[in-house]
Amino acid sequence: MSKEPENNCAGGPHGLSRRGFISSVSAGAAASTALREANAASFQVIEAVGTVLPIQLKINGITRKIQVEPRWSLLFVIREVLGLTGTKIGCERGECGACTVLIDGKPRYACMTLAVEAQGQEITTLEGLMDGENLGPVQQAFVEEDAFQCGFCTPGQIMAVEGLLRRNASPTMEEVRVGLSGNLCRCAAYQHIFSAATRAAERKKKGGMA
Amino acid sequence: MNLSAENALYYVTGEAAFVDDMPEPSRLLHGLVVTSAEAHARIRSFDLEAARRLPGVAAVLSSRDIPGHNQMGPVIRDELCLAEQEVTFAGQAVFLIAAETMELCRQAAAEIRVEYEPLPAILSLEQAMEAQSLLGPPRTMCRGDAEAGLRAAAHRISGTLRTGAQEHWYLETQVCLCVPGEGREMTVYSSTQHPSETQALAAGVLGISRNEVAVEVKRLGGGFGGKETQANHTACWTALLSRATGRPVKIRLNRDQDMIMTGKRHRFRIGYSAGFDSDGLLQAVRFDFHSDGGAASDLSFAIMERAMLHADNAYFVPNMEIRASVWKTNLPSNTAMRGFGGPQAMAAIETILDRIARHLGKDPLEVRKRNFYRHAPGNVTHYGQTVVEPPLSEMADRLAASSDYHTRRRAAADFNACHEFFRKGIALTPVKFGISFTTTFLNQAGALVLIYADGTVAVNHGGTEMGQGLNAKIQAIAAAGFGLPAGQIKVNATSTSRVPNTSPTAASSGSDLNGMAVRNAIETLKQRIAEAMPAVFADRFGGEKSSAEDIVFEGGCIQDRRRPGCSVPFSEAMREMNLRQVSLAASGFYRTPDIGWDKARGWGKPFHYYVYTMAVSEVLLDLLTGEARLLRVDILHEGGRSIEPGIDRGQIEGGFLQGVGWCTTEEIKWDEGGRLLTHSPDTYKIPTSGDVPPVFHVELLEGRPNPGTVHGSKAIGEPPFMLGLSAWLAIKDAISATAGHREEPDFDLPATGEAILLSLQRLKPGR
């Protein structure tokens, strides 16, 4: 049996479907006693397969109380438990970048991060870059520069650019290339993605939006 | 911005749903394909009972459980859906499992007992040739007398070129979701380039008719040919599990499974001989094409045919003979990939041109220009099609000037003279690519255009959106047709329920064919509306009666061009049409005219037209590490009148870089047991952001509208791929520079760092 949780495994241990689980979370059905112990969940506790831990994940500004197996990746939890399907599955081995999210503002591969590791940190997915009903500056720049073709790597590319610009507001072209070197695009829309990164940097400076 | 605002928004907000992102139906099961680890073996026995008994496992299927035909060969019926008595490649599907979770699928797989008796496997072209393991009869295509031409020529060269396989590496792996309906109905959500074939094959394995299967395709996360036939496989497996359980089932191959199980671009081994005069003018060329078809035919013969039809590339070869064989090996069946045999053939003819230049001590561009298709009789291909007004020489001159080709070649020579560990190389290569399916009947498309009474329009067509911008182009065509803003047009998901018997979205033909079908449907609707509008105008404005010929669709209104002020907004007019009982749905159909191809004779006009494109690449080669870096690339592309120049630019840049990947870093390796070693991005290297040339110019040649296509446009998807050969030959130029261009380097494709170092090694004096 593989150590990584299997991507397709939609329900949790209770056979809940992706959407079923969301509705139960929003209905406040998650066990509240377990939540108090959330902080006690730590990585050194090796649980048997199928054993779930209650944890809290702060995703896109909202704290979610969920139950996870210690071995589940953040990618699995984001997509299959929380139903945020903007984050994509590309290779599940930390090479392609389709699953890139921000953890405390830094781009990270969600496939290489355990959900339990991400407790207490700010997680941002593509859905969290929206500025209310409007596109965030990086999203807007991707539209304006036609910075995608098939669109499958796009969420990861946008998160990588967002992460780059948060640590370097005015990257040089070389810094953009390096900053995006962990994200593959088989359509090879790279040049347009570089242009979008540059345009997004300008937008952010002008608009002052985070 | 070239994509419609609406569509583009979905892509950057994460709303754009790929199959794996779709809301999951209740009671969904997950599917797993259990594959063979043996390249060739007899299945002595198997036991599925323990796996079937596991709680949460809904079905475990073998070939015995297929209700219909155990067959998914797309053209030739030689590909089993599930192995029967024998497995013929490692990665072949043998059993299917459906369970509540993927975890349970895995547990069930571990419970399956199979006893294999290994058989000798054929894993290389050489082994296949020795064993005479052909997939089908060899083919020959010729014009003139190559033998006599070679004998008579003042100079002759010959050699062998090997080109490597290539993995498609679409970011979205193969995926399918099936939902069973009433009775035998099945809805199939697939990431397929060929919905109609997916429908036909799924119906076939289920033993039901096509009208009981609906295939729907919203978008693909990349296809590149890899989902032209081989998306069918995942769809067939998913459909079988869904039928067996009566529940929705999803199969998504993970990256490693996808790479191990699916076919690749065909490896080729090409023997060549060329005869030419002292000016480098070709007299005769003979090719022996050998391709590795893998374990089944798939599209191998069509791919080989396109290779044969591109053996000339942009050059007139008066005497040409091509012998072609597709070999059967114990590897996954190789399949379509961008270029479809064209790249392999062009690598060969470009090698010849490159060698002629070195042999004669001439500039390769001069030799190429001398051999370009020109005026009659030098404008007829070896298969009889006339190359109408080829712009090759003008393009080469223009590109050489805009890219400072000659200056930079001199500068590279100077650089090479004074550097010990680095060499620069430059090459300009052209592409002439034929547009049309060479399987002539496929050159057809259908569309269904619907206008609703509120004036909004829904367009249905047979093509699939996979990143090539097809739907944006279709939307632009429909918007122009109705004189409406793009936002009023919606392009629906492709569905076999709305447009039947469609051709694959392949051969770069998606917008040519579907765009014309959509346009024809729109013309039908406009005609119908124009005939009904005079009565509307008479009721509203009185006066003289309008005539249908004067009705125009412009600026969101329908108007009489002879009567200013006689104008009704499109939306109001459509409400009127509805009230007046005018049908607002029309189908459109298109078939490419004036093409004809006699396959048996290898003669005719297989292509509607040609696309021409050229690139100059400059590389810097590190002689100590074998690393080659692209310094600058200039592309000049002749693509008719572009419907969406932004999209076309993206296709050119992306296609070029994908071609560079095939030529350089992308290397597929199998172990001695025929198991794929390079089955993940750890070991298989596609181009990354660091591989984009720092200077990258793309120019679209304007002022050449293409007669007989929608809006004078030309196909765009495949031709730029082969521009990657310019980077490959620039590397060869840099290697050759280490021996003063006096010796022919050993040089195959891909030119990985390892291959480059070996080539340099062999050039060293006293090796």
Short mmCIF file of N, CA and C in Angstrom, two decimals, chain B residues 59-145:
data_model
loop_
_atom_site.label_atom_id
_atom_site.label_comp_id
_atom_site.label_asym_id
_atom_site.label_seq_id
_atom_site.Cartn_x
_atom_site.Cartn_y
_atom_site.Cartn_z
N ALA B 59 -16.77 -4.51 -7.78
CA ALA B 59 -16.60 -5.35 -8.96
C ALA B 59 -15.12 -5.59 -9.22
N VAL B 60 -14.81 -6.80 -9.64
CA VAL B 60 -13.48 -7.13 -10.16
C VAL B 60 -13.72 -7.87 -11.47
N LEU B 61 -13.26 -7.29 -12.55
CA LEU B 61 -13.61 -7.82 -13.87
C LEU B 61 -12.38 -8.32 -14.62
N SER B 62 -12.60 -9.36 -15.38
CA SER B 62 -11.59 -9.81 -16.34
C SER B 62 -12.23 -9.76 -17.73
N SER B 63 -11.47 -10.19 -18.71
CA SER B 63 -12.01 -10.15 -20.08
C SER B 63 -13.28 -10.99 -20.22
N ARG B 64 -13.43 -11.99 -19.34
CA ARG B 64 -14.63 -12.86 -19.42
C ARG B 64 -15.90 -12.11 -19.02
N ASP B 65 -15.73 -10.98 -18.36
CA ASP B 65 -16.91 -10.24 -17.86
C ASP B 65 -17.34 -9.12 -18.80
N ILE B 66 -16.77 -9.09 -20.01
CA ILE B 66 -17.14 -8.02 -20.94
C ILE B 66 -18.40 -8.42 -21.70
N PRO B 67 -19.48 -7.65 -21.56
CA PRO B 67 -20.73 -8.06 -22.21
C PRO B 67 -20.70 -7.94 -23.74
N GLY B 68 -19.91 -7.01 -24.25
CA GLY B 68 -19.86 -6.81 -25.71
C GLY B 68 -18.58 -7.39 -26.29
N HIS B 69 -17.97 -6.62 -27.20
CA HIS B 69 -16.73 -7.08 -27.83
C HIS B 69 -15.54 -6.66 -26.98
N ASN B 70 -14.62 -7.59 -26.79
CA ASN B 70 -13.39 -7.26 -26.07
C ASN B 70 -12.42 -6.63 -27.07
N GLN B 71 -12.70 -5.42 -27.44
CA GLN B 71 -11.94 -4.82 -28.54
C GLN B 71 -11.99 -3.30 -28.45
N MET B 72 -10.84 -2.68 -28.58
CA MET B 72 -10.85 -1.22 -28.64
C MET B 72 -9.83 -0.68 -29.65
N GLY B 73 -9.53 -1.47 -30.67
CA GLY B 73 -8.70 -0.95 -31.76
C GLY B 73 -9.51 0.08 -32.53
N PRO B 74 -8.97 1.26 -32.74
CA PRO B 74 -9.76 2.32 -33.35
C PRO B 74 -9.98 2.15 -34.86
N VAL B 75 -9.00 1.61 -35.55
CA VAL B 75 -9.12 1.45 -37.00
C VAL B 75 -9.06 -0.03 -37.33
N ILE B 76 -7.96 -0.65 -36.93
CA ILE B 76 -7.79 -2.09 -37.11
C ILE B 76 -8.13 -2.74 -35.77
N ARG B 77 -8.96 -3.77 -35.83
CA ARG B 77 -9.48 -4.34 -34.58
C ARG B 77 -8.47 -5.32 -34.00
N ASP B 78 -7.35 -4.79 -33.53
CA ASP B 78 -6.31 -5.69 -33.02
C ASP B 78 -5.86 -5.30 -31.61
N GLU B 79 -6.75 -4.65 -30.87
CA GLU B 79 -6.35 -4.20 -29.55
C GLU B 79 -7.41 -4.61 -28.54
N LEU B 80 -7.05 -5.52 -27.65
CA LEU B 80 -8.03 -6.00 -26.68
C LEU B 80 -8.28 -4.95 -25.61
N CYS B 81 -9.50 -4.94 -25.11
CA CYS B 81 -9.83 -4.04 -24.01
C CYS B 81 -9.19 -4.57 -22.72
N LEU B 82 -9.32 -5.88 -22.50
CA LEU B 82 -8.63 -6.53 -21.39
C LEU B 82 -7.95 -7.79 -21.94
N ALA B 83 -6.74 -8.06 -21.47
CA ALA B 83 -5.98 -9.20 -21.98
C ALA B 83 -6.75 -10.49 -21.76
N GLU B 84 -6.58 -11.43 -22.70
CA GLU B 84 -7.24 -12.74 -22.56
C GLU B 84 -6.23 -13.80 -22.13
N GLN B 85 -5.71 -14.57 -23.13
CA GLN B 85 -4.77 -15.63 -22.74
C GLN B 85 -3.34 -15.13 -22.60
N GLU B 86 -3.08 -13.95 -23.16
CA GLU B 86 -1.69 -13.52 -23.27
C GLU B 86 -1.61 -12.03 -22.99
N VAL B 87 -0.52 -11.58 -22.39
CA VAL B 87 -0.26 -10.15 -22.32
C VAL B 87 0.84 -9.84 -23.32
N THR B 88 0.74 -8.69 -23.98
CA THR B 88 1.71 -8.38 -25.04
C THR B 88 2.52 -7.13 -24.76
N PHE B 89 2.31 -6.50 -23.63
CA PHE B 89 3.24 -5.43 -23.21
C PHE B 89 3.07 -5.16 -21.71
N ALA B 90 4.11 -4.67 -21.10
CA ALA B 90 4.04 -4.31 -19.69
C ALA B 90 3.23 -3.03 -19.57
N GLY B 91 2.19 -3.08 -18.76
CA GLY B 91 1.28 -1.94 -18.66
C GLY B 91 -0.05 -2.22 -19.33
N GLN B 92 -0.20 -3.42 -19.91
CA GLN B 92 -1.47 -3.77 -20.55
C GLN B 92 -2.54 -4.05 -19.49
N ALA B 93 -3.75 -3.57 -19.75
CA ALA B 93 -4.85 -3.79 -18.82
C ALA B 93 -5.25 -5.26 -18.80
N VAL B 94 -5.35 -5.81 -17.59
CA VAL B 94 -5.75 -7.22 -17.47
C VAL B 94 -7.04 -7.35 -16.67
N PHE B 95 -7.11 -6.60 -15.56
CA PHE B 95 -8.32 -6.66 -14.72
C PHE B 95 -8.77 -5.24 -14.38
N LEU B 96 -10.04 -5.13 -14.00
CA LEU B 96 -10.59 -3.84 -13.57
C LEU B 96 -11.21 -4.01 -12.19
N ILE B 97 -11.02 -2.99 -11.37
CA ILE B 97 -11.59 -3.04 -10.02
C ILE B 97 -12.39 -1.77 -9.78
N ALA B 98 -13.57 -1.92 -9.19
CA ALA B 98 -14.32 -0.75 -8.72
C ALA B 98 -14.59 -0.94 -7.23
N ALA B 99 -14.33 0.12 -6.47
CA ALA B 99 -14.54 0.02 -5.02
C ALA B 99 -14.91 1.38 -4.47
N GLU B 100 -15.30 1.38 -3.20
CA GLU B 100 -15.76 2.63 -2.58
C GLU B 100 -14.65 3.68 -2.55
N THR B 101 -13.43 3.23 -2.36
CA THR B 101 -12.30 4.16 -2.35
C THR B 101 -11.16 3.58 -3.18
N MET B 102 -10.25 4.46 -3.56
CA MET B 102 -9.07 3.99 -4.30
C MET B 102 -8.24 3.08 -3.42
N GLU B 103 -8.23 3.40 -2.13
CA GLU B 103 -7.51 2.57 -1.17
C GLU B 103 -7.98 1.11 -1.26
N LEU B 104 -9.30 0.94 -1.28
CA LEU B 104 -9.85 -0.41 -1.36
C LEU B 104 -9.52 -1.06 -2.70
N CYS B 105 -9.51 -0.25 -3.76
CA CYS B 105 -9.11 -0.79 -5.07
C CYS B 105 -7.71 -1.38 -4.97
N ARG B 106 -6.83 -0.64 -4.32
CA ARG B 106 -5.44 -1.10 -4.19
C ARG B 106 -5.37 -2.39 -3.38
N GLN B 107 -6.15 -2.43 -2.31
CA GLN B 107 -6.15 -3.65 -1.49
C GLN B 107 -6.66 -4.83 -2.32
N ALA B 108 -7.69 -4.57 -3.09
CA ALA B 108 -8.24 -5.65 -3.92
C ALA B 108 -7.21 -6.11 -4.95
N ALA B 109 -6.50 -5.14 -5.52
CA ALA B 109 -5.48 -5.49 -6.53
C ALA B 109 -4.43 -6.41 -5.92
N ALA B 110 -4.10 -6.14 -4.67
CA ALA B 110 -3.07 -6.96 -4.00
C ALA B 110 -3.57 -8.39 -3.76
N GLU B 111 -4.89 -8.57 -3.79
CA GLU B 111 -5.46 -9.90 -3.54
C GLU B 111 -5.60 -10.73 -4.82
N ILE B 112 -5.35 -10.12 -5.95
CA ILE B 112 -5.51 -10.86 -7.21
C ILE B 112 -4.30 -11.76 -7.44
N ARG B 113 -4.58 -12.98 -7.76
CA ARG B 113 -3.49 -13.94 -8.04
C ARG B 113 -3.47 -14.21 -9.54
N VAL B 114 -2.33 -14.00 -10.15
CA VAL B 114 -2.17 -14.32 -11.58
C VAL B 114 -0.89 -15.11 -11.75
N GLU B 115 -0.95 -16.12 -12.58
CA GLU B 115 0.27 -16.86 -12.89
C GLU B 115 0.64 -16.62 -14.35
N TYR B 116 1.79 -16.00 -14.54
CA TYR B 116 2.26 -15.69 -15.89
C TYR B 116 3.35 -16.66 -16.31
N GLU B 117 3.35 -17.01 -17.57
CA GLU B 117 4.47 -17.80 -18.11
C GLU B 117 5.18 -16.90 -19.12
N PRO B 118 6.33 -16.36 -18.75
CA PRO B 118 7.00 -15.39 -19.63
C PRO B 118 7.34 -15.97 -20.99
N LEU B 119 7.18 -15.15 -22.01
CA LEU B 119 7.51 -15.52 -23.38
C LEU B 119 8.57 -14.54 -23.88
N PRO B 120 9.29 -14.90 -24.94
CA PRO B 120 10.31 -13.96 -25.44
C PRO B 120 9.65 -12.67 -25.91
N ALA B 121 10.27 -11.55 -25.58
CA ALA B 121 9.69 -10.26 -25.92
C ALA B 121 10.55 -9.53 -26.94
N ILE B 122 9.89 -8.78 -27.80
CA ILE B 122 10.58 -7.95 -28.79
C ILE B 122 10.50 -6.51 -28.30
N LEU B 123 11.66 -5.92 -28.01
CA LEU B 123 11.64 -4.62 -27.36
C LEU B 123 12.35 -3.53 -28.15
N SER B 124 12.90 -3.88 -29.29
CA SER B 124 13.55 -2.84 -30.10
C SER B 124 13.20 -3.04 -31.56
N LEU B 125 13.41 -2.00 -32.34
CA LEU B 125 13.15 -2.10 -33.78
C LEU B 125 14.04 -3.16 -34.41
N GLU B 126 15.27 -3.20 -33.95
CA GLU B 126 16.21 -4.16 -34.53
C GLU B 126 15.75 -5.59 -34.28
N GLN B 127 15.28 -5.85 -33.03
CA GLN B 127 14.76 -7.20 -32.73
C GLN B 127 13.54 -7.51 -33.58
N ALA B 128 12.68 -6.52 -33.75
CA ALA B 128 11.46 -6.73 -34.54
C ALA B 128 11.82 -7.04 -35.99
N MET B 129 12.82 -6.33 -36.52
CA MET B 129 13.21 -6.54 -37.91
C MET B 129 13.83 -7.92 -38.09
N GLU B 130 14.62 -8.30 -37.10
CA GLU B 130 15.24 -9.62 -37.19
C GLU B 130 14.18 -10.72 -37.16
N ALA B 131 13.16 -10.52 -36.32
CA ALA B 131 12.10 -11.53 -36.20
C ALA B 131 11.03 -11.35 -37.28
N GLN B 132 11.21 -10.35 -38.15
CA GLN B 132 10.20 -10.04 -39.18
C GLN B 132 8.82 -9.84 -38.55
N SER B 133 8.81 -9.15 -37.43
CA SER B 133 7.57 -8.93 -36.69
C SER B 133 6.91 -7.64 -37.18
N LEU B 134 6.21 -7.78 -38.31
CA LEU B 134 5.55 -6.61 -38.91
C LEU B 134 4.13 -6.46 -38.38
N LEU B 135 3.68 -5.22 -38.24
CA LEU B 135 2.29 -4.98 -37.85
C LEU B 135 1.36 -5.06 -39.07
N GLY B 136 1.92 -4.82 -40.24
CA GLY B 136 1.11 -4.86 -41.46
C GLY B 136 2.05 -4.85 -42.65
N PRO B 137 1.50 -4.94 -43.84
CA PRO B 137 2.37 -4.99 -45.02
C PRO B 137 3.15 -3.68 -45.21
N PRO B 138 4.41 -3.77 -45.61
CA PRO B 138 5.20 -2.56 -45.89
C PRO B 138 4.61 -1.80 -47.07
N ARG B 139 4.99 -0.54 -47.18
CA ARG B 139 4.44 0.31 -48.22
C ARG B 139 5.57 1.02 -48.94
N THR B 140 5.33 1.36 -50.18
CA THR B 140 6.32 2.10 -50.94
C THR B 140 5.64 3.27 -51.62
N MET B 141 6.36 4.37 -51.70
CA MET B 141 5.86 5.54 -52.43
C MET B 141 7.02 6.02 -53.27
N CYS B 142 6.81 6.23 -54.56
CA CYS B 142 7.94 6.73 -55.32
C CYS B 142 7.52 7.60 -56.49
N ARG B 143 8.49 8.41 -56.88
CA ARG B 143 8.35 9.22 -58.09
C ARG B 143 9.72 9.18 -58.78
N GLY B 144 9.71 9.04 -60.07
CA GLY B 144 10.96 8.99 -60.81
C GLY B 144 11.71 7.69 -60.53
N ASP B 145 13.00 7.72 -60.70
CA ASP B 145 13.83 6.53 -60.51
C ASP B 145 14.95 6.89 -59.54
#
